[in-house]
């Protein structure tokens, strides 16, 4: 079974600084990878996804992520953080070979705080 | 385009009662997924419905059940509520069976 690890529970960055949120996955084949963002009391918004092809994927709100097979990682980056980016971020994985399940496996989340 | 909608926003029930949560998918989406986000347990997959049929369920007891209607909307029922059922229940939909799932705002269920 697949699993996802987000090593950082909480990260604080200054507004305007760059951001990198870490995500490591465990899966025997190439997974489908996702990043979602959740504002307090809200649902999840899909930021970006990786299925195949170019390992650097662009998403909404200026976010990007890079799939690194050798490191089993899918880190989320943003060059300049805005105060409105403060939220919780979840990395998720889907198993390509498991078409009968369609159940996303989520990491435990990273809470981002943005300082003025 | 309207997103996934869920009702009610909040639901307060007493232990032992039943709760019914509702979800309307994005127009044109045929698959609906339910996830539970409980404090300390993270996001866990509950159920997947497609074309009116239950396709997969997560590691939850049978008192968690649901259905999908002909218009693809869905209902999650939780019977014999327990205190640990208190959580945010998120519904997601997809255009076809896929991992690219779009989530609604959730229903906050509180069991007292």
Short mmCIF file of N, CA and C in Angstrom, two decimals, chain A:
data_model
loop_
_atom_site.label_atom_id
_atom_site.label_comp_id
_atom_site.label_asym_id
_atom_site.label_seq_id
_atom_site.Cartn_x
_atom_site.Cartn_y
_atom_site.Cartn_z
N UNK A 1 0.85 -1.19 0.00
CA UNK A 1 0.00 0.00 0.00
C UNK A 1 0.89 1.24 0.00
N UNK A 2 0.34 2.30 -0.59
CA UNK A 2 1.12 3.53 -0.67
C UNK A 2 1.01 4.31 0.62
N UNK A 3 1.97 5.22 0.84
CA UNK A 3 1.93 6.10 2.00
C UNK A 3 2.58 7.42 1.63
N UNK A 4 2.27 8.44 2.41
CA UNK A 4 2.79 9.79 2.18
C UNK A 4 3.30 10.35 3.49
N UNK A 5 4.46 10.97 3.44
CA UNK A 5 5.04 11.60 4.63
C UNK A 5 5.29 13.07 4.35
N UNK A 6 4.77 13.90 5.22
CA UNK A 6 5.09 15.32 5.19
C UNK A 6 5.87 15.60 6.48
N UNK A 7 7.17 15.74 6.37
CA UNK A 7 8.01 15.78 7.58
C UNK A 7 7.80 17.02 8.45
N UNK A 8 7.35 18.10 7.85
CA UNK A 8 7.20 19.35 8.58
C UNK A 8 5.74 19.56 8.98
N UNK A 9 5.48 19.57 10.27
CA UNK A 9 4.12 19.77 10.76
C UNK A 9 3.73 21.24 10.63
N UNK A 10 4.71 22.12 10.91
CA UNK A 10 4.43 23.55 10.94
C UNK A 10 5.64 24.30 10.39
N UNK A 11 5.37 25.26 9.50
CA UNK A 11 6.44 26.09 8.93
C UNK A 11 6.00 27.54 8.99
N UNK A 12 6.93 28.40 9.37
CA UNK A 12 6.68 29.84 9.38
C UNK A 12 7.65 30.52 8.43
N UNK A 13 7.13 31.33 7.54
CA UNK A 13 7.98 32.09 6.62
C UNK A 13 7.53 33.55 6.62
N UNK A 14 8.42 34.42 6.23
CA UNK A 14 8.08 35.83 6.13
C UNK A 14 7.44 36.11 4.78
N UNK A 15 6.53 37.05 4.75
CA UNK A 15 5.90 37.42 3.50
C UNK A 15 6.95 37.88 2.51
N UNK A 16 6.87 37.35 1.29
CA UNK A 16 7.84 37.68 0.26
C UNK A 16 8.98 36.68 0.16
N UNK A 17 9.14 35.86 1.17
CA UNK A 17 10.20 34.85 1.14
C UNK A 17 9.75 33.66 0.30
N UNK A 18 10.72 32.85 -0.07
CA UNK A 18 10.40 31.64 -0.83
C UNK A 18 9.94 30.53 0.11
N UNK A 19 9.27 29.55 -0.49
CA UNK A 19 8.68 28.48 0.30
C UNK A 19 8.96 27.14 -0.35
N UNK A 20 9.27 26.14 0.46
CA UNK A 20 9.32 24.77 -0.03
C UNK A 20 8.72 23.86 1.03
N UNK A 21 7.69 23.13 0.65
CA UNK A 21 7.06 22.16 1.54
C UNK A 21 7.42 20.77 1.03
N UNK A 22 7.83 19.93 1.97
CA UNK A 22 8.34 18.63 1.58
C UNK A 22 7.25 17.55 1.59
N UNK A 23 7.39 16.62 0.65
CA UNK A 23 6.48 15.48 0.56
C UNK A 23 7.28 14.28 0.06
N UNK A 24 7.22 13.20 0.79
CA UNK A 24 7.83 11.95 0.36
C UNK A 24 6.75 10.87 0.30
N UNK A 25 6.82 10.04 -0.70
CA UNK A 25 5.82 9.01 -0.86
C UNK A 25 6.47 7.64 -0.91
N UNK A 26 5.68 6.66 -0.65
CA UNK A 26 6.12 5.28 -0.77
C UNK A 26 5.13 4.54 -1.65
N UNK A 27 5.62 4.06 -2.79
CA UNK A 27 4.77 3.33 -3.72
C UNK A 27 5.68 2.60 -4.69
N UNK A 28 5.32 1.41 -5.08
CA UNK A 28 6.19 0.58 -5.90
C UNK A 28 6.34 1.02 -7.33
N UNK A 29 5.39 1.76 -7.84
CA UNK A 29 5.44 2.21 -9.22
C UNK A 29 5.33 3.73 -9.25
N UNK A 30 5.19 4.30 -10.41
CA UNK A 30 5.01 5.76 -10.51
C UNK A 30 3.62 6.11 -10.04
N UNK A 31 3.53 6.97 -9.05
CA UNK A 31 2.22 7.32 -8.51
C UNK A 31 1.61 8.53 -9.21
N UNK A 32 0.36 8.74 -8.95
CA UNK A 32 -0.26 10.03 -9.25
C UNK A 32 -0.07 10.87 -7.99
N UNK A 33 0.35 12.12 -8.14
CA UNK A 33 0.67 12.96 -7.00
C UNK A 33 -0.10 14.28 -7.05
N UNK A 34 -0.50 14.73 -5.88
CA UNK A 34 -1.32 15.93 -5.79
C UNK A 34 -0.88 16.78 -4.59
N UNK A 35 -1.10 18.07 -4.71
CA UNK A 35 -1.04 18.98 -3.57
C UNK A 35 -2.38 19.70 -3.46
N UNK A 36 -2.90 19.70 -2.23
CA UNK A 36 -4.14 20.41 -1.92
C UNK A 36 -3.84 21.43 -0.83
N UNK A 37 -4.67 22.50 -0.79
CA UNK A 37 -4.57 23.50 0.26
C UNK A 37 -5.92 23.60 0.96
N UNK A 38 -5.86 23.75 2.28
CA UNK A 38 -7.08 23.86 3.07
C UNK A 38 -6.99 25.08 3.99
N UNK A 39 -7.85 26.06 3.77
CA UNK A 39 -7.93 27.20 4.66
C UNK A 39 -8.78 26.81 5.86
N UNK A 40 -8.63 27.50 6.98
CA UNK A 40 -9.34 27.12 8.20
C UNK A 40 -10.84 26.98 7.99
N UNK A 41 -11.38 25.83 8.39
CA UNK A 41 -12.80 25.58 8.29
C UNK A 41 -13.31 25.35 6.89
N UNK A 42 -12.40 25.16 5.94
CA UNK A 42 -12.80 25.01 4.54
C UNK A 42 -12.47 23.62 4.02
N UNK A 43 -12.92 23.36 2.80
CA UNK A 43 -12.57 22.11 2.14
C UNK A 43 -11.19 22.20 1.52
N UNK A 44 -10.88 21.22 0.70
CA UNK A 44 -9.58 21.16 0.05
C UNK A 44 -9.66 21.74 -1.36
N UNK A 45 -8.65 22.53 -1.70
CA UNK A 45 -8.56 23.05 -3.07
C UNK A 45 -7.35 22.42 -3.74
N UNK A 46 -7.55 21.92 -4.94
CA UNK A 46 -6.46 21.29 -5.69
C UNK A 46 -5.52 22.36 -6.22
N UNK A 47 -4.25 22.27 -5.82
CA UNK A 47 -3.24 23.23 -6.28
C UNK A 47 -2.59 22.76 -7.58
N UNK A 48 -2.20 21.50 -7.61
CA UNK A 48 -1.56 20.96 -8.80
C UNK A 48 -1.52 19.45 -8.73
N UNK A 49 -1.19 18.84 -9.88
CA UNK A 49 -1.18 17.38 -9.98
C UNK A 49 -0.05 16.94 -10.90
N UNK A 50 0.44 15.73 -10.65
CA UNK A 50 1.39 15.08 -11.53
C UNK A 50 0.87 13.70 -11.88
N UNK A 51 0.78 13.46 -13.18
CA UNK A 51 0.39 12.14 -13.66
C UNK A 51 1.55 11.47 -14.39
N UNK A 52 2.16 12.21 -15.29
CA UNK A 52 3.28 11.67 -16.07
C UNK A 52 3.91 12.84 -16.83
N UNK A 53 5.02 12.56 -17.52
CA UNK A 53 5.62 13.57 -18.37
C UNK A 53 6.56 14.50 -17.62
N UNK A 54 6.49 15.78 -17.94
CA UNK A 54 7.37 16.78 -17.35
C UNK A 54 7.31 16.70 -15.83
N UNK A 55 8.47 16.59 -15.22
CA UNK A 55 8.50 16.38 -13.77
C UNK A 55 8.30 17.67 -12.98
N UNK A 56 8.36 18.81 -13.64
CA UNK A 56 8.08 20.08 -12.99
C UNK A 56 6.69 20.52 -13.43
N UNK A 57 5.79 20.60 -12.47
CA UNK A 57 4.40 20.94 -12.79
C UNK A 57 4.03 22.29 -12.18
N UNK A 58 3.28 23.03 -12.94
CA UNK A 58 2.82 24.34 -12.48
C UNK A 58 1.37 24.21 -11.99
N UNK A 59 1.06 24.98 -10.97
CA UNK A 59 -0.29 24.94 -10.46
C UNK A 59 -0.89 26.32 -10.35
N UNK A 60 -1.94 26.41 -9.58
CA UNK A 60 -2.59 27.70 -9.39
C UNK A 60 -1.90 28.49 -8.29
N UNK A 61 -2.20 29.76 -8.23
CA UNK A 61 -1.69 30.65 -7.19
C UNK A 61 -0.17 30.75 -7.16
N UNK A 62 0.49 30.47 -8.29
CA UNK A 62 1.93 30.63 -8.37
C UNK A 62 2.74 29.48 -7.80
N UNK A 63 2.08 28.38 -7.46
CA UNK A 63 2.79 27.22 -6.92
C UNK A 63 3.31 26.31 -8.02
N UNK A 64 4.39 25.61 -7.72
CA UNK A 64 4.92 24.58 -8.59
C UNK A 64 5.42 23.42 -7.73
N UNK A 65 5.58 22.27 -8.35
CA UNK A 65 6.10 21.11 -7.62
C UNK A 65 6.95 20.30 -8.58
N UNK A 66 7.94 19.63 -8.03
CA UNK A 66 8.84 18.82 -8.84
C UNK A 66 8.83 17.38 -8.37
N UNK A 67 8.57 16.47 -9.28
CA UNK A 67 8.58 15.04 -9.01
C UNK A 67 10.01 14.54 -9.19
N UNK A 68 10.55 13.95 -8.14
CA UNK A 68 11.88 13.37 -8.21
C UNK A 68 11.77 11.90 -7.85
N UNK A 69 11.81 11.07 -8.87
CA UNK A 69 11.63 9.63 -8.67
C UNK A 69 12.72 9.06 -7.78
N UNK A 70 13.95 9.50 -7.99
CA UNK A 70 15.09 8.93 -7.25
C UNK A 70 14.99 9.21 -5.75
N UNK A 71 14.31 10.29 -5.41
CA UNK A 71 14.16 10.66 -4.00
C UNK A 71 12.75 10.38 -3.48
N UNK A 72 11.89 9.84 -4.33
CA UNK A 72 10.48 9.59 -3.96
C UNK A 72 9.88 10.83 -3.32
N UNK A 73 10.09 11.96 -4.00
CA UNK A 73 9.62 13.22 -3.43
C UNK A 73 8.79 14.01 -4.43
N UNK A 74 7.99 14.88 -3.89
CA UNK A 74 7.13 15.76 -4.70
C UNK A 74 6.96 17.03 -3.89
N UNK A 75 8.02 17.84 -3.84
CA UNK A 75 8.03 19.04 -3.01
C UNK A 75 7.32 20.20 -3.68
N UNK A 76 6.61 20.96 -2.88
CA UNK A 76 5.85 22.11 -3.36
C UNK A 76 6.67 23.37 -3.13
N UNK A 77 6.69 24.27 -4.11
CA UNK A 77 7.49 25.49 -4.00
C UNK A 77 6.70 26.71 -4.45
N UNK A 78 7.09 27.83 -3.88
CA UNK A 78 6.56 29.11 -4.33
C UNK A 78 7.66 30.14 -4.13
N UNK A 79 7.96 30.95 -5.14
CA UNK A 79 9.10 31.88 -5.04
C UNK A 79 8.88 33.02 -4.06
N UNK A 80 7.64 33.46 -3.90
CA UNK A 80 7.37 34.59 -3.02
C UNK A 80 6.01 34.39 -2.36
N UNK A 81 6.02 34.21 -1.07
CA UNK A 81 4.80 33.88 -0.33
C UNK A 81 4.01 35.14 0.02
N UNK A 82 2.71 35.03 -0.09
CA UNK A 82 1.79 36.12 0.26
C UNK A 82 1.07 35.76 1.55
N UNK A 83 0.61 36.76 2.29
CA UNK A 83 -0.05 36.48 3.57
C UNK A 83 -1.25 35.56 3.37
N UNK A 84 -1.90 35.64 2.20
CA UNK A 84 -3.07 34.81 1.95
C UNK A 84 -2.73 33.34 1.74
N UNK A 85 -1.45 33.02 1.66
CA UNK A 85 -1.05 31.62 1.50
C UNK A 85 -1.07 30.86 2.82
N UNK A 86 -1.26 31.56 3.92
CA UNK A 86 -1.33 30.89 5.21
C UNK A 86 -2.50 29.92 5.22
N UNK A 87 -2.20 28.64 5.44
CA UNK A 87 -3.21 27.58 5.36
C UNK A 87 -2.52 26.26 5.68
N UNK A 88 -3.26 25.17 5.54
CA UNK A 88 -2.67 23.85 5.70
C UNK A 88 -2.56 23.21 4.32
N UNK A 89 -1.43 22.57 4.08
CA UNK A 89 -1.15 22.00 2.78
C UNK A 89 -1.01 20.48 2.91
N UNK A 90 -1.69 19.78 2.02
CA UNK A 90 -1.69 18.32 2.04
C UNK A 90 -1.15 17.78 0.72
N UNK A 91 -0.24 16.84 0.85
CA UNK A 91 0.25 16.07 -0.29
C UNK A 91 -0.56 14.77 -0.33
N UNK A 92 -0.90 14.32 -1.52
CA UNK A 92 -1.69 13.09 -1.64
C UNK A 92 -1.17 12.25 -2.79
N UNK A 93 -1.37 10.96 -2.67
CA UNK A 93 -0.91 10.03 -3.70
C UNK A 93 -2.03 9.09 -4.10
N UNK A 94 -2.07 8.76 -5.39
CA UNK A 94 -2.99 7.76 -5.90
C UNK A 94 -2.17 6.69 -6.59
N UNK A 95 -2.61 5.45 -6.47
CA UNK A 95 -1.86 4.33 -7.02
C UNK A 95 -2.28 4.09 -8.45
N UNK A 96 -1.37 4.27 -9.40
CA UNK A 96 -1.69 4.12 -10.82
C UNK A 96 -2.27 2.76 -11.15
N UNK A 97 -1.73 1.73 -10.51
CA UNK A 97 -2.16 0.39 -10.86
C UNK A 97 -3.39 -0.09 -10.15
N UNK A 98 -3.99 0.77 -9.34
CA UNK A 98 -5.09 0.35 -8.48
C UNK A 98 -6.38 1.01 -8.90
N UNK A 99 -6.83 0.69 -10.10
CA UNK A 99 -7.99 1.39 -10.66
C UNK A 99 -9.28 1.04 -9.94
N UNK A 100 -9.25 0.00 -9.15
CA UNK A 100 -10.47 -0.40 -8.45
C UNK A 100 -10.71 0.33 -7.15
N UNK A 101 -9.77 1.17 -6.74
CA UNK A 101 -9.92 1.78 -5.43
C UNK A 101 -10.20 3.27 -5.51
N UNK A 102 -9.38 3.99 -6.27
CA UNK A 102 -9.56 5.44 -6.44
C UNK A 102 -9.56 6.18 -5.13
N UNK A 103 -8.89 5.66 -4.13
CA UNK A 103 -8.83 6.31 -2.82
C UNK A 103 -7.52 7.05 -2.70
N UNK A 104 -7.57 8.35 -2.54
CA UNK A 104 -6.36 9.12 -2.32
C UNK A 104 -5.82 8.84 -0.92
N UNK A 105 -4.50 8.74 -0.82
CA UNK A 105 -3.84 8.63 0.48
C UNK A 105 -3.17 9.97 0.75
N UNK A 106 -3.50 10.54 1.89
CA UNK A 106 -3.02 11.88 2.23
C UNK A 106 -1.90 11.83 3.26
N UNK A 107 -1.01 12.83 3.16
CA UNK A 107 -0.07 13.06 4.24
C UNK A 107 -0.78 13.75 5.39
N UNK A 108 -0.05 13.94 6.47
CA UNK A 108 -0.65 14.51 7.68
C UNK A 108 -0.78 16.03 7.62
N UNK A 109 -0.21 16.62 6.59
CA UNK A 109 -0.37 18.06 6.41
C UNK A 109 0.76 18.88 6.99
N UNK A 110 0.98 20.06 6.38
CA UNK A 110 1.92 21.05 6.88
C UNK A 110 1.18 22.37 7.03
N UNK A 111 1.22 22.90 8.24
CA UNK A 111 0.55 24.18 8.48
C UNK A 111 1.53 25.31 8.20
N UNK A 112 1.16 26.19 7.30
CA UNK A 112 2.02 27.32 6.91
C UNK A 112 1.53 28.59 7.60
N UNK A 113 2.43 29.23 8.30
CA UNK A 113 2.15 30.54 8.90
C UNK A 113 3.01 31.56 8.18
N UNK A 114 2.43 32.71 7.84
CA UNK A 114 3.16 33.76 7.12
C UNK A 114 3.27 34.97 8.03
N UNK A 115 4.51 35.39 8.27
CA UNK A 115 4.75 36.56 9.11
C UNK A 115 4.84 37.81 8.24
N UNK A 116 4.29 38.93 8.71
CA UNK A 116 4.35 40.17 7.93
C UNK A 116 5.77 40.72 7.86
#
